[in-house]
Amino acid sequence: MANRLISEMGLPNSIANIFAARNIKTAKDALSLTEFELMELLDVGLTEVTSALAYISEVVCPPFETALSLLEQRVQNEHLAGHLPTKLEGLDKALCGGIPFGVVTELVGPAGIGKTQFCLKLALLASLPVSCGGLDGHVIYIDVESKFSSRRMIEIGSKSFPEVFYREGMAKEMAGRILVLQPTSLLEFTDSLQQIKVLLLQNKAKLLIIDSMAALLSGEYEQTNPRQHALAWHISFIKSLAELSRIPIVVTNQVRSQSHDDSLFSFQHTDGTNLQMQTRSDNLTRFDTHLIAALGIHWAHAVSIRLILDSRSGQRYMKIAKSPMSPPLQFCFEITASGISFLSDDGVEVSGPQINAIHSHGQVILKHIATVLAFILGKGGRRKGFDSGGEEGFGGLRMTEYEVDEFGGGGDGG
């Protein structure tokens, strides 16, 4: 609207010709100047300028709409308000039907928590016939970390939808609807986006999954300006894909640690005097870290819905951390042969910063290491009371197989 030509707005010829003679062609050109600047540039009086600006503003300003009229439009154009049901009753109810069309939905969580499992289930649901609650369409699955498993997908499908998968040829037909791309670099991914855009605009795909965006960027750039520029372009392009194609786009994101203090040890007072390395327990808080979503604040603002997959005390949680249609809720879940299943469909409302908190067993290892490191340095580097032999690990602290696996980023849960 801002680029609409003034000559096409119906202004009186006397004033419209003056605008054209002064090379003020669009509404943006006129509205970017003050009234006094226009008076000087056009050589007309304040009354004429004020009247012209009011008319231009009225023409280009979008009309006001009530919440009721917007709701009526949504009902009339149901495809604009469509959703991909997740078959998780509590989540679908909270999101008013499931993963919404036309926006970007993000899954955040540590390695092995279940992000890829959830994506596999969504891909199946989008390829299901409409009669079975699916979208009966093709899926574009961008598998950055080579975690896509056809065998696991078939297992999830046969356990979740046996009446569909055991029909002759149906499993093969559904698998043929899922197009898997495995870009090896950000450049290769970027080149494929134009082809993806064409497929989406031709209505040949009903779901786009990117697993994961963070892995694409981390492989190309460090924490520098070029990385942020690349991310900004991809944010804009992915959002435009969602809006233009009116399909759900699901993107997974990894987590990174953020320390409360950039330095582990303090070597100098603010007055310049030297200080021995502080290793007492009160300084361990400087080593304490917490997990946050990768990709930064600009990415967080770009996504419309953020689902955090978290683990505390051996229990997994899915949290609705950001949504324009739901309060902050969390659901307990487990991973079964049929994929992610909620233990209860009654979500628990979470208040305060806890809704964005991300936990990992890896943090337990970090705290173990911090404790042992402080112990060693506190003893002047002596090995008194410190034995790393056998299964006990550092300082007699036993690491379970699960903790070691999580700390190393392993696991097959995505």
XYZ file of C-alpha atoms in Angstrom, residues 5 53 74 92 121 156 158 200 230 256 272 283 323 341 357:
15
model
C 1.055 5.697 -6.947
C -1.846 14.087 3.275
C -11.822 -17.398 9.228
C -4.514 -30.395 19.819
C 4.788 -38.853 13.398
C 5.187 -45.746 14.266
C 1.840 -49.650 11.902
C 4.603 -25.687 -2.119
C 22.462 -15.849 6.867
C 23.194 -24.580 23.866
C 44.343 -4.400 39.960
C 32.536 -19.662 43.228
C 1.572 -19.625 21.385
C 2.296 -40.436 23.890
C 13.642 -23.753 31.347
